[in-house]
Short mmCIF file of C-alpha atoms in Angstrom, two decimals:
data_model
loop_
_atom_site.label_atom_id
_atom_site.label_comp_id
_atom_site.label_asym_id
_atom_site.label_seq_id
_atom_site.Cartn_x
_atom_site.Cartn_y
_atom_site.Cartn_z
CA MET A 1 130.24 117.04 159.00
CA GLU A 2 127.49 118.67 161.24
CA ALA A 3 125.91 115.38 161.45
CA ASN A 4 128.98 113.77 162.68
CA HIS A 5 129.48 116.39 165.43
CA ARG A 6 125.74 115.85 166.51
CA TYR A 7 126.31 112.26 166.59
CA ASN A 8 129.62 112.55 168.71
CA TYR A 9 127.79 114.82 171.16
CA TYR A 10 124.80 112.53 171.55
CA SER A 11 127.24 109.46 172.14
CA LEU A 12 129.25 111.43 174.67
CA SER A 13 126.00 112.50 176.59
CA ILE A 14 124.70 108.93 176.55
CA ALA A 15 128.04 107.78 178.08
CA ILE A 16 128.03 110.45 180.69
CA VAL A 17 124.57 109.46 181.54
CA PHE A 18 125.45 105.81 181.57
CA VAL A 19 128.52 106.37 184.04
CA ALA A 20 126.36 108.67 186.18
CA CYS A 21 123.50 106.15 186.36
CA LEU A 22 125.97 103.39 187.54
CA LEU A 23 127.59 105.65 190.14
CA ILE A 24 124.16 106.64 191.63
CA SER A 25 123.15 103.02 191.50
CA ARG A 26 126.30 102.10 193.44
CA VAL A 27 125.54 104.72 195.96
CA ILE A 28 121.96 103.77 196.50
CA TYR A 29 122.80 100.13 196.86
CA ALA A 30 125.66 100.75 199.40
CA LEU A 31 123.53 103.28 201.41
CA PHE A 32 120.19 101.35 201.39
CA LEU A 33 120.38 97.88 199.96
CA SER A 34 123.75 96.11 200.82
CA PRO A 35 124.30 93.80 203.69
CA TYR A 36 126.12 96.59 205.27
CA SER A 37 123.76 99.41 204.94
CA HIS A 38 122.49 98.96 208.62
CA VAL A 39 126.06 99.06 210.06
CA PRO A 40 126.89 102.33 211.68
CA GLY A 41 129.59 104.54 210.09
CA PRO A 42 130.34 107.37 207.92
CA ARG A 43 128.33 107.13 204.56
CA ILE A 44 131.21 107.58 202.38
CA CYS A 45 132.78 104.39 203.88
CA LYS A 46 129.74 102.43 202.96
CA VAL A 47 130.29 103.37 199.37
CA THR A 48 134.05 103.14 198.83
CA ARG A 49 137.23 102.06 200.75
CA LEU A 50 139.16 104.92 199.34
CA TRP A 51 138.41 107.09 202.30
CA VAL A 52 140.02 104.86 204.92
CA ASP A 53 142.84 104.05 202.60
CA LEU A 54 143.73 107.82 202.19
CA HIS A 55 143.72 108.02 206.10
CA ASP A 56 145.87 104.97 205.96
CA ILE A 57 148.55 106.42 203.54
CA PHE A 58 148.67 109.72 205.54
CA LEU A 59 149.31 107.59 208.56
CA ARG A 60 146.28 108.59 210.57
CA ARG A 61 144.07 105.48 210.07
CA ASN A 62 144.19 104.55 213.67
CA GLN A 63 143.31 107.91 215.04
CA GLN A 64 140.55 108.35 212.67
CA ILE A 65 138.97 104.95 213.31
CA TYR A 66 138.96 105.89 216.99
CA LYS A 67 137.02 109.25 216.26
CA TRP A 68 134.50 107.20 214.29
CA HIS A 69 133.96 104.94 217.22
CA GLU A 70 133.66 108.01 219.51
CA LYS A 71 130.74 109.18 217.12
CA TYR A 72 129.17 106.00 215.87
CA GLY A 73 129.57 103.56 218.80
CA PRO A 74 131.34 100.13 219.31
CA VAL A 75 130.71 98.83 215.84
CA VAL A 76 131.85 100.90 212.81
CA LEU A 77 131.81 100.19 209.14
CA ILE A 78 135.18 101.60 207.97
CA ALA A 79 134.90 100.25 204.36
CA PRO A 80 132.55 98.01 202.37
CA GLY A 81 133.01 94.63 203.75
CA GLU A 82 135.19 95.76 206.77
CA VAL A 83 134.25 96.72 210.34
CA SER A 84 135.95 97.94 213.45
CA VAL A 85 134.86 96.93 217.02
CA SER A 86 135.86 98.53 220.31
CA SER A 87 134.20 96.59 223.16
CA ALA A 88 135.51 94.02 225.27
CA ALA A 89 132.53 91.66 224.44
CA SER A 90 133.06 91.79 220.61
CA THR A 91 136.92 91.69 221.10
CA LYS A 92 136.39 88.15 223.08
CA ILE A 93 134.17 86.85 220.31
CA VAL A 94 136.59 87.62 217.39
CA TYR A 95 139.99 86.63 219.16
CA ARG A 96 139.48 84.18 221.75
CA ALA A 97 140.64 80.56 221.32
CA GLY A 98 138.03 78.46 219.68
CA THR A 99 136.22 81.17 217.75
CA GLN A 100 137.66 80.06 214.29
CA HIS A 101 138.15 83.81 213.05
CA PRO A 102 140.97 83.29 210.64
CA LYS A 103 143.20 86.06 209.79
CA SER A 104 142.58 88.21 206.56
CA SER A 105 144.72 88.48 203.47
CA PHE A 106 146.30 91.59 204.91
CA PHE A 107 148.84 89.37 206.63
CA ASP A 108 150.11 88.33 203.16
CA ASN A 109 152.09 91.44 203.26
CA PHE A 110 154.27 89.98 206.04
CA THR A 111 155.39 86.87 204.43
CA MET A 112 159.06 86.57 203.99
CA TYR A 113 161.51 84.44 201.75
CA GLY A 114 158.22 83.04 200.22
CA GLU A 115 157.39 81.47 203.53
CA ARG A 116 154.38 81.80 205.95
CA THR A 117 155.57 82.03 209.60
CA ILE A 118 153.30 81.48 212.74
CA PHE A 119 152.48 85.24 212.73
CA THR A 120 151.33 85.07 208.83
CA ALA A 121 149.42 81.63 209.12
CA LEU A 122 146.01 82.53 208.17
CA GLY A 123 143.91 79.48 209.18
CA CYS A 124 143.32 78.67 212.93
CA VAL A 125 144.33 75.06 212.46
CA ASP A 126 147.49 75.83 210.72
CA HIS A 127 148.45 78.43 213.31
CA ARG A 128 147.82 75.88 216.20
CA ALA A 129 150.10 73.22 214.37
CA MET A 130 152.89 75.77 213.69
CA ARG A 131 153.08 77.27 217.14
CA LYS A 132 153.72 74.16 219.10
CA SER A 133 157.56 74.48 218.76
CA THR A 134 157.86 78.18 219.81
CA PHE A 135 155.06 78.28 222.32
CA SER A 136 156.98 76.36 224.94
CA PHE A 137 160.24 78.13 224.09
CA TYR A 138 158.83 81.61 225.05
CA GLN A 139 157.25 80.34 228.33
CA PRO A 140 158.46 82.03 231.54
CA THR A 141 160.16 78.89 232.56
CA THR A 142 162.43 79.13 229.60
CA VAL A 143 162.91 82.73 229.14
CA TYR A 144 163.28 83.34 232.81
CA SER A 145 166.01 80.81 233.23
CA ASP A 146 169.70 81.96 234.29
CA SER A 147 170.91 81.00 230.67
CA VAL A 148 168.54 83.90 229.34
CA MET A 149 168.24 86.33 232.11
CA GLY A 150 171.96 86.29 232.77
CA PRO A 151 173.00 87.81 229.53
CA LEU A 152 169.89 89.99 229.46
CA ARG A 153 171.21 91.55 232.75
CA GLN A 154 174.69 91.98 231.33
CA ARG A 155 173.07 94.05 228.35
CA VAL A 156 171.06 96.19 230.73
CA HIS A 157 174.40 97.29 232.43
CA LEU A 158 175.93 97.68 229.14
CA PHE A 159 173.18 100.24 228.23
CA VAL A 160 173.74 102.08 231.41
CA ASP A 161 177.52 102.19 230.92
CA GLU A 162 176.97 103.55 227.30
CA LEU A 163 175.05 106.66 228.93
CA ASN A 164 177.83 106.93 231.58
CA ASN A 165 180.49 106.75 228.99
CA SER A 166 178.63 109.52 226.92
CA ALA A 167 178.52 111.75 229.99
CA HIS A 168 182.18 111.74 230.43
CA ALA A 169 182.93 114.09 233.33
CA GLU A 170 179.50 115.77 233.17
CA SER A 171 176.65 114.43 235.39
CA THR A 172 174.13 114.97 232.70
CA VAL A 173 173.77 113.39 229.24
CA GLY A 174 171.27 113.83 226.52
CA ALA A 175 170.09 110.76 224.55
CA ASP A 176 167.77 109.56 221.79
CA ILE A 177 166.06 106.81 223.77
CA PHE A 178 164.15 105.62 220.77
CA LYS A 179 167.53 104.92 218.96
CA LEU A 180 169.10 103.30 222.11
CA THR A 181 166.24 101.07 222.92
CA ASN A 182 166.06 99.98 219.35
CA SER A 183 169.58 98.63 219.50
CA TYR A 184 169.07 97.14 223.01
CA ALA A 185 165.87 95.31 221.91
CA PHE A 186 167.67 94.08 218.78
CA ASP A 187 170.63 92.68 220.62
CA ASN A 188 168.34 90.88 223.00
CA ILE A 189 166.12 89.26 220.53
CA THR A 190 168.89 88.05 218.17
CA SER A 191 170.55 86.48 221.23
CA LEU A 192 167.48 84.50 221.91
CA VAL A 193 166.91 83.80 218.16
CA TYR A 194 170.44 82.69 217.20
CA GLY A 195 172.19 81.99 220.53
CA PRO A 196 174.56 83.97 222.73
CA SER A 197 177.32 83.17 220.53
CA HIS A 198 175.61 84.74 217.37
CA THR A 199 173.95 87.89 218.76
CA SER A 200 174.14 91.31 217.22
CA GLN A 201 176.42 93.92 218.79
CA SER A 202 174.38 97.04 217.77
CA LEU A 203 174.41 98.63 221.14
CA GLU A 204 178.01 98.63 221.52
CA SER A 205 178.48 100.12 218.07
CA VAL A 206 175.54 102.52 218.26
CA LYS A 207 177.63 105.51 217.48
CA GLU A 208 178.79 104.22 214.15
CA LYS A 209 177.33 106.12 211.25
CA GLN A 210 175.70 103.00 209.64
CA THR A 211 174.10 100.18 211.64
CA ILE A 212 171.53 97.75 210.37
CA LEU A 213 168.82 99.60 212.15
CA GLU A 214 169.31 103.15 211.02
CA ASP A 215 166.75 103.14 208.34
CA TRP A 216 164.28 100.58 209.65
CA ALA A 217 161.90 103.16 211.09
CA GLU A 218 161.73 104.93 207.87
CA CYS A 219 160.82 101.77 205.90
CA GLU A 220 157.89 101.44 208.26
CA VAL A 221 156.63 104.92 207.57
CA TRP A 222 156.29 104.12 203.87
CA ASN A 223 154.89 100.60 204.35
CA ASN A 224 151.39 101.81 204.51
CA LEU A 225 151.62 102.94 201.00
CA LEU A 226 153.07 99.78 200.17
CA TYR A 227 150.35 97.72 201.65
CA THR A 228 147.38 99.91 200.08
CA PHE A 229 148.83 101.05 196.74
CA PRO A 230 151.92 98.72 196.00
CA LEU A 231 152.56 100.03 192.49
CA ALA A 232 152.48 103.71 193.70
CA HIS A 233 155.22 102.55 196.31
CA LYS A 234 157.32 100.70 193.63
CA PHE A 235 157.42 103.80 191.43
CA MET A 236 158.11 106.33 194.19
CA LYS A 237 160.95 103.99 195.54
CA PHE A 238 162.43 103.68 192.12
CA ALA A 239 162.34 107.43 191.31
CA ILE A 240 163.86 108.40 194.51
CA THR A 241 166.42 105.67 194.41
CA ARG A 242 167.54 106.73 191.00
CA LEU A 243 167.24 110.38 191.35
CA GLN A 244 168.21 111.21 195.07
CA ASN A 245 169.32 108.43 197.38
CA PRO A 246 170.40 104.92 196.14
CA GLN A 247 169.91 103.55 199.80
CA PHE A 248 166.21 104.84 199.93
CA LEU A 249 164.07 102.08 201.68
CA HIS A 250 166.73 99.33 201.37
CA ALA A 251 167.18 98.81 205.12
CA GLU A 252 164.76 95.74 204.90
CA GLU A 253 166.54 94.23 201.98
CA LYS A 254 169.87 94.59 204.09
CA LEU A 255 168.20 93.17 207.21
CA PHE A 256 166.97 89.93 204.88
CA GLU A 257 170.52 89.49 203.82
CA TRP A 258 172.06 89.77 207.37
CA ASN A 259 169.54 87.53 208.74
CA MET A 260 170.35 84.74 206.21
CA GLU A 261 174.08 85.20 206.73
CA ARG A 262 173.45 85.05 210.66
CA LEU A 263 171.44 81.99 210.26
CA ASP A 264 173.91 80.23 208.15
CA SER A 265 176.65 80.86 210.87
CA THR A 266 174.30 79.59 213.46
CA ILE A 267 173.46 76.34 211.70
CA GLN A 268 177.13 75.69 210.97
CA ASN A 269 177.93 76.05 214.68
CA ILE A 270 174.63 74.56 215.92
CA SER A 271 176.24 73.18 219.14
CA THR A 272 176.28 76.82 220.40
CA ALA A 273 172.66 77.25 219.57
CA THR A 274 170.70 74.05 220.61
CA GLY A 275 168.79 74.46 223.82
CA LEU A 276 169.58 78.27 224.00
CA SER A 277 168.10 79.53 220.86
CA LEU A 278 164.92 79.46 218.75
CA VAL A 279 167.02 78.16 215.85
CA GLY A 280 168.20 75.31 218.16
CA ARG A 281 164.44 74.57 219.25
CA LEU A 282 163.12 74.56 215.59
CA LEU A 283 165.84 72.07 214.70
CA LYS A 284 165.39 69.87 217.61
CA ASP A 285 161.67 69.75 217.06
CA LYS A 286 161.88 68.60 213.33
CA LYS A 287 159.09 66.28 212.27
CA GLY A 288 159.92 62.80 211.33
CA GLY A 289 163.56 63.65 211.07
CA GLU A 290 162.68 65.98 208.21
CA VAL A 291 165.01 69.19 208.45
CA PRO A 292 162.96 72.34 208.15
CA ARG A 293 163.65 74.41 204.99
CA LYS A 294 166.26 77.18 205.47
CA THR A 295 163.89 79.82 203.99
CA PHE A 296 161.27 78.69 206.72
CA LEU A 297 163.86 79.02 209.49
CA ALA A 298 164.94 82.49 208.07
CA ALA A 299 161.50 83.69 207.91
CA GLU A 300 160.59 82.48 211.39
CA CYS A 301 163.80 84.06 212.86
CA LEU A 302 163.16 87.50 211.03
CA ASP A 303 159.54 87.44 212.03
CA ASN A 304 160.30 87.04 215.79
CA ILE A 305 163.04 89.78 215.29
CA HIS A 306 160.56 92.07 213.83
CA ALA A 307 157.92 91.69 216.53
CA ALA A 308 160.33 91.64 219.43
CA GLN A 309 162.40 94.57 218.57
CA THR A 310 159.58 96.77 217.79
CA THR A 311 157.36 95.81 220.86
CA VAL A 312 160.21 96.42 223.38
CA SER A 313 161.76 99.54 221.71
CA LEU A 314 158.26 101.27 221.65
CA SER A 315 157.26 100.12 225.19
CA LEU A 316 160.59 101.55 226.62
CA THR A 317 160.55 104.78 224.61
CA TYR A 318 157.00 105.83 225.74
CA ALA A 319 157.53 104.49 229.35
CA ILE A 320 160.79 106.40 229.91
CA TRP A 321 159.35 109.69 228.12
CA LEU A 322 156.10 109.53 230.18
CA LEU A 323 158.13 109.21 233.39
CA ALA A 324 160.33 112.10 232.30
CA VAL A 325 157.18 114.06 231.85
CA HIS A 326 155.26 113.03 235.15
CA ARG A 327 158.31 113.28 237.31
CA SER A 328 156.27 112.63 240.59
CA TRP A 329 155.61 108.99 239.43
CA GLN A 330 159.10 108.64 238.41
CA ARG A 331 160.09 109.36 242.16
CA GLU A 332 157.49 107.05 243.28
CA VAL A 333 158.83 104.18 241.19
CA ARG A 334 162.49 104.82 242.11
CA ASN A 335 161.62 104.81 245.89
CA GLU A 336 159.90 101.52 245.51
CA LEU A 337 162.97 99.98 243.75
CA GLN A 338 165.37 101.37 246.10
CA ASN A 339 163.50 99.68 248.94
CA LEU A 340 164.01 96.12 247.31
CA PRO A 341 166.85 93.80 248.22
CA MET A 342 169.67 94.26 245.99
CA GLU A 343 171.81 91.68 244.00
CA ASP A 344 175.68 91.74 243.61
CA ASP A 345 175.34 93.76 240.37
CA GLY A 346 173.46 96.47 242.15
CA MET A 347 170.05 95.70 240.91
CA PRO A 348 167.03 93.78 242.66
CA CYS A 349 166.35 90.24 241.51
CA PHE A 350 163.89 89.91 238.54
CA ASP A 351 161.16 88.47 240.56
CA ALA A 352 161.10 91.48 242.91
CA ILE A 353 161.22 93.91 239.95
CA LYS A 354 158.54 91.92 238.15
CA ASN A 355 156.09 92.10 241.06
CA ALA A 356 156.79 95.81 241.97
CA PRO A 357 153.24 97.31 242.00
CA ILE A 358 154.01 100.91 241.03
CA LEU A 359 156.47 100.02 238.27
CA GLU A 360 153.71 97.59 237.01
CA ALA A 361 151.16 100.45 237.05
CA CYS A 362 153.27 102.89 235.35
CA LEU A 363 154.01 100.42 232.66
CA ARG A 364 150.47 99.44 232.15
CA GLU A 365 149.49 102.95 231.99
CA SER A 366 152.09 103.66 229.30
CA LEU A 367 150.94 100.78 227.26
CA ARG A 368 147.35 101.80 227.63
CA THR A 369 147.66 105.46 226.45
CA LYS A 370 150.25 104.69 223.80
CA PRO A 371 149.43 101.32 222.19
CA LEU A 372 152.20 99.45 220.63
CA SER A 373 150.62 98.56 217.31
CA SER A 374 148.07 99.86 214.76
CA GLY A 375 145.39 97.41 215.95
CA ARG A 376 144.95 96.14 212.55
CA ALA A 377 144.81 92.58 213.68
CA GLU A 378 142.23 91.71 210.77
CA ARG A 379 140.12 88.55 211.15
CA ILE A 380 137.35 87.14 208.81
CA VAL A 381 133.82 86.68 210.40
CA PRO A 382 133.23 82.93 209.82
CA GLU A 383 129.52 82.95 209.82
CA THR A 384 126.93 85.77 210.11
CA HIS A 385 126.70 86.87 213.81
CA LEU A 386 125.72 89.59 216.15
CA TYR A 387 128.44 92.00 217.44
CA ASP A 388 127.30 94.42 220.07
CA ASP A 389 123.73 93.91 218.51
CA VAL A 390 124.83 94.61 215.08
CA MET A 391 124.58 91.62 212.57
CA ILE A 392 127.76 91.27 210.77
CA PRO A 393 127.70 88.94 207.53
CA ALA A 394 129.98 86.10 207.27
CA GLY A 395 133.20 86.96 205.17
CA THR A 396 133.42 90.40 206.72
CA ILE A 397 136.96 91.55 207.73
CA ILE A 398 136.82 92.51 211.55
CA SER A 399 139.32 93.77 213.95
CA THR A 400 139.38 95.76 217.25
CA SER A 401 140.54 99.08 217.55
CA THR A 402 143.32 99.27 220.19
CA ILE A 403 143.15 102.97 220.72
CA ALA A 404 139.27 102.95 221.23
CA ILE A 405 139.09 99.96 223.51
CA GLN A 406 141.87 101.25 225.78
CA HIS A 407 140.38 104.82 225.76
CA ASN A 408 136.87 103.63 226.63
CA PRO A 409 135.60 106.44 228.93
CA SER A 410 133.11 104.21 230.73
CA VAL A 411 136.08 102.19 231.92
CA PHE A 412 138.80 104.57 232.06
CA GLN A 413 138.05 107.92 233.68
CA ASN A 414 139.94 110.90 231.78
CA PRO A 415 141.21 108.14 229.35
CA HIS A 416 143.71 110.46 227.63
CA PHE A 417 145.33 111.35 231.07
CA TYR A 418 148.53 109.44 232.21
CA ASP A 419 147.32 108.13 235.72
CA PRO A 420 149.03 105.00 236.84
CA GLY A 421 147.13 105.37 240.18
CA ARG A 422 143.93 104.17 238.44
CA TRP A 423 145.57 100.67 238.45
CA LEU A 424 146.64 100.78 242.18
CA ARG A 425 143.33 102.18 243.64
CA ALA A 426 140.75 100.23 241.58
CA ASP A 427 138.71 97.70 243.37
CA GLU A 428 138.17 94.10 242.20
CA ASP A 429 135.30 94.86 239.76
CA GLU A 430 137.04 97.98 238.51
CA LEU A 431 140.31 96.14 237.90
CA ARG A 432 138.57 93.32 235.97
CA ALA A 433 136.77 95.83 233.70
CA MET A 434 140.05 97.45 233.02
CA GLU A 435 141.80 94.40 232.28
CA SER A 436 139.16 93.31 229.89
CA HIS A 437 139.74 96.70 227.88
CA TYR A 438 143.56 96.36 227.79
CA ILE A 439 145.14 94.47 225.11
CA PRO A 440 148.66 95.81 224.44
CA PHE A 441 150.07 92.31 223.64
CA GLY A 442 147.04 91.09 221.69
CA TYR A 443 144.15 88.85 222.88
CA GLY A 444 143.20 85.14 222.87
CA ALA A 445 144.83 82.34 221.07
CA ARG A 446 147.14 84.63 219.06
CA ILE A 447 148.52 86.83 222.00
CA CYS A 448 152.10 87.72 221.54
CA LEU A 449 154.12 84.65 222.14
CA GLY A 450 157.09 86.77 223.33
CA LYS A 451 155.26 88.64 226.02
CA ALA A 452 157.14 87.16 229.01
CA PHE A 453 160.69 87.95 227.57
CA ALA A 454 159.30 91.59 226.57
CA VAL A 455 158.31 92.04 230.04
CA ALA A 456 161.74 91.22 231.32
CA GLU A 457 163.63 93.28 228.92
CA ILE A 458 161.36 96.27 229.72
CA LYS A 459 161.17 95.97 233.52
CA LEU A 460 164.96 95.21 234.03
CA LEU A 461 166.10 98.12 232.04
CA LEU A 462 163.46 100.51 233.49
CA ALA A 463 164.74 99.53 236.90
CA CYS A 464 168.50 99.92 236.15
CA LEU A 465 167.86 103.21 234.54
CA LEU A 466 165.81 104.83 237.55
CA LEU A 467 168.23 103.34 240.14
CA ASN A 468 171.04 105.33 238.33
CA PHE A 469 169.61 108.40 236.76
CA ASP A 470 166.95 111.15 237.31
CA ILE A 471 165.30 111.46 233.95
CA HIS A 472 164.21 114.75 232.47
CA GLU A 473 162.59 116.11 229.46
CA ASN A 474 165.08 117.81 227.14
CA GLU A 475 163.56 121.33 226.49
CA GLN A 476 166.43 122.01 224.00
CA SER A 477 165.50 119.08 221.79
CA SER A 478 162.63 118.77 219.27
CA THR A 479 160.86 116.03 221.44
CA ASN A 480 157.51 117.14 222.79
CA ALA A 481 153.93 115.90 222.98
CA THR A 482 153.34 116.53 219.29
CA SER A 483 156.60 114.69 218.16
CA MET A 484 155.65 111.96 220.51
CA SER A 485 152.07 111.52 219.20
CA GLN A 486 151.78 108.13 217.35
CA LEU A 487 151.79 107.66 213.57
CA GLY A 488 149.32 105.24 212.11
CA THR A 489 151.91 102.89 211.18
CA GLU A 490 151.76 99.19 211.86
CA ASN A 491 153.83 99.53 215.09
CA ALA A 492 152.46 103.05 216.01
CA LEU A 493 155.84 104.90 215.89
CA PRO A 494 156.40 108.18 217.31
CA ARG A 495 155.74 111.09 214.85
CA GLY A 496 159.31 112.38 215.34
CA LEU A 497 161.00 109.07 214.98
CA ARG A 498 163.21 109.84 218.06
CA CYS A 499 162.79 110.68 221.71
CA ASP A 500 165.39 112.86 223.46
CA VAL A 501 165.63 112.92 227.10
CA LEU A 502 168.17 113.94 229.66
CA PHE A 503 169.82 111.62 232.19
CA ARG A 504 171.20 112.93 235.37
CA ARG A 505 173.50 110.67 237.46
CA LEU A 506 172.04 110.00 240.85
CA GLN A 507 174.43 110.77 243.70
CA LYS A 508 175.25 107.30 245.42
CA ALA A 509 174.45 107.22 249.11
#
C-alpha cells in the first residue's frame, strides 16, 4: 500500500514538472525565440491572446490597445500573431488599393443567411468583383439625386415634427437622441435598400413599446463574447432565455425574419424598386441572366442596413451631444446656417449645407474624438514587410487602431479636447497631416461605400435641428461624460446606451 502511494506521488510530481517545463518553454520561446519576440508590446501578449480577449469581452479592447500604443509606439503586438498599428504610413500600406492585404477570418462572424456579402468578402479579388454593382449605386450622383434627397428631407422634417409634437405647449422637450436617430437612420437606409414604397416606419412609431430596433444595441453589447468565446455566449443566452427573459438577445433573429419578409414584398412589386433601390440595382445587374440567390440578396440588404444604421446614428448622437456641451460652437454653426439662402421647406439646399465650413469642422471633430467603430478592420500581412521599421512576418493579423491614429498628439494638439477650430485654422501642411490621420469611414479600397449618403443624412438633420432648436445638456438625466464614453463594441456604442438632451424651440424672427 505504501509503495502504491509512493508511486502515485512520484507520478504526480513528474506530471507537474512536465507541465511546468512545457509552460516555461512556451514562455521562453514567445519572449525570446518566436518571430514576434522583437515586436514591441506587453510581455503577456507575446505569450497568450487571453489578455486581449479578456479586455475584449469586458468591452475595453479599443481603449486598452490605445494605451499600449501610447506606451510602446506605432506598432504593438496585442496577441501572438496579431499586431496593431497607429501611424498614417502603416495604415496606407495595409488598406490602400493594390496592397493585397485580405481580410482576416474575424469577418466570418458577419456572414448572414450562409452568404458572404461585399463586407465579408475576404480576398481582394473577390471584393473587387462583388462591389461593382453597389459602388456606382452609392456614388454622389445617385444618392444626391432628387429621387433620394426628396424623401430624405421629408424624414428630416418628420424628425423635427416628432420633437415639436412631444413638446406640446411647452417650449422645451427632452429626448433620447440615440433612440430617435436609430429610428431616423433605419428608415433612411431601408428606403434606399428596398425602395420608398417598402421603407420602415419606425420613426413615426417610435413611442410604441416594441420596435424592431429596441434590443439591437443590447445584442451588440454581448457580441464580443460571441466572437471570442461562442460556447460561453450560447450557454449564457440559453440560461437567461429559459430562466429570466424569453426575448433575451433575440433582436437579431427578429431582424433577420423582418428583412426576409420585406425583401419578398419588394421582389413581388419590383417595379416600385427598380432604379430607386439597392434591390432593384442588384437584380438589374444580374450576370448572364442569372437571378441572384434570394439568400444573397437578403444578406446584402441586411449588411447595408447594419452598416448604415449604426454609422449614422452614432455620428448624429455624438455630434448633437458635443454641440450641447460646447454651446459656443453650436451658436457658430447656427449663425452660419441662418446666413445661407433658404428653400421653400425652410432649410438651405443640400449643396450649401454640405459645404458649410463650420458645420463640417464640428462634424469632423466629433468623428475624430468619438470614432464610429472598434477599429478592428483586420487584414492579413501577405508577405514579410516593414511597418514603421518593425519587421512583421507574413500571415500576421494587422489592423489600425482608430482611436490611436485619430488621437496622435504630434498631429492633433490636445487630442482629447473637442476643438473644431483646429480644422478651420490649419494651414495646408497641417490639414494634410490631419486628414492622413483621420479615418472615420475607413481607408483605401474598402472605405465605406455609403459615405456620401451618410453625410447627407447627418448634415441635413443637424442643420434642421440647429435652425429650429437650441440644444442643451439634460442635467436631470443620467447622460454625462461617463455615460457617453465609448464601449469597446464593434460600433463603439455609448456606455449608457442612450443620450438625453434638451431641445428648446427657437423664437422665429
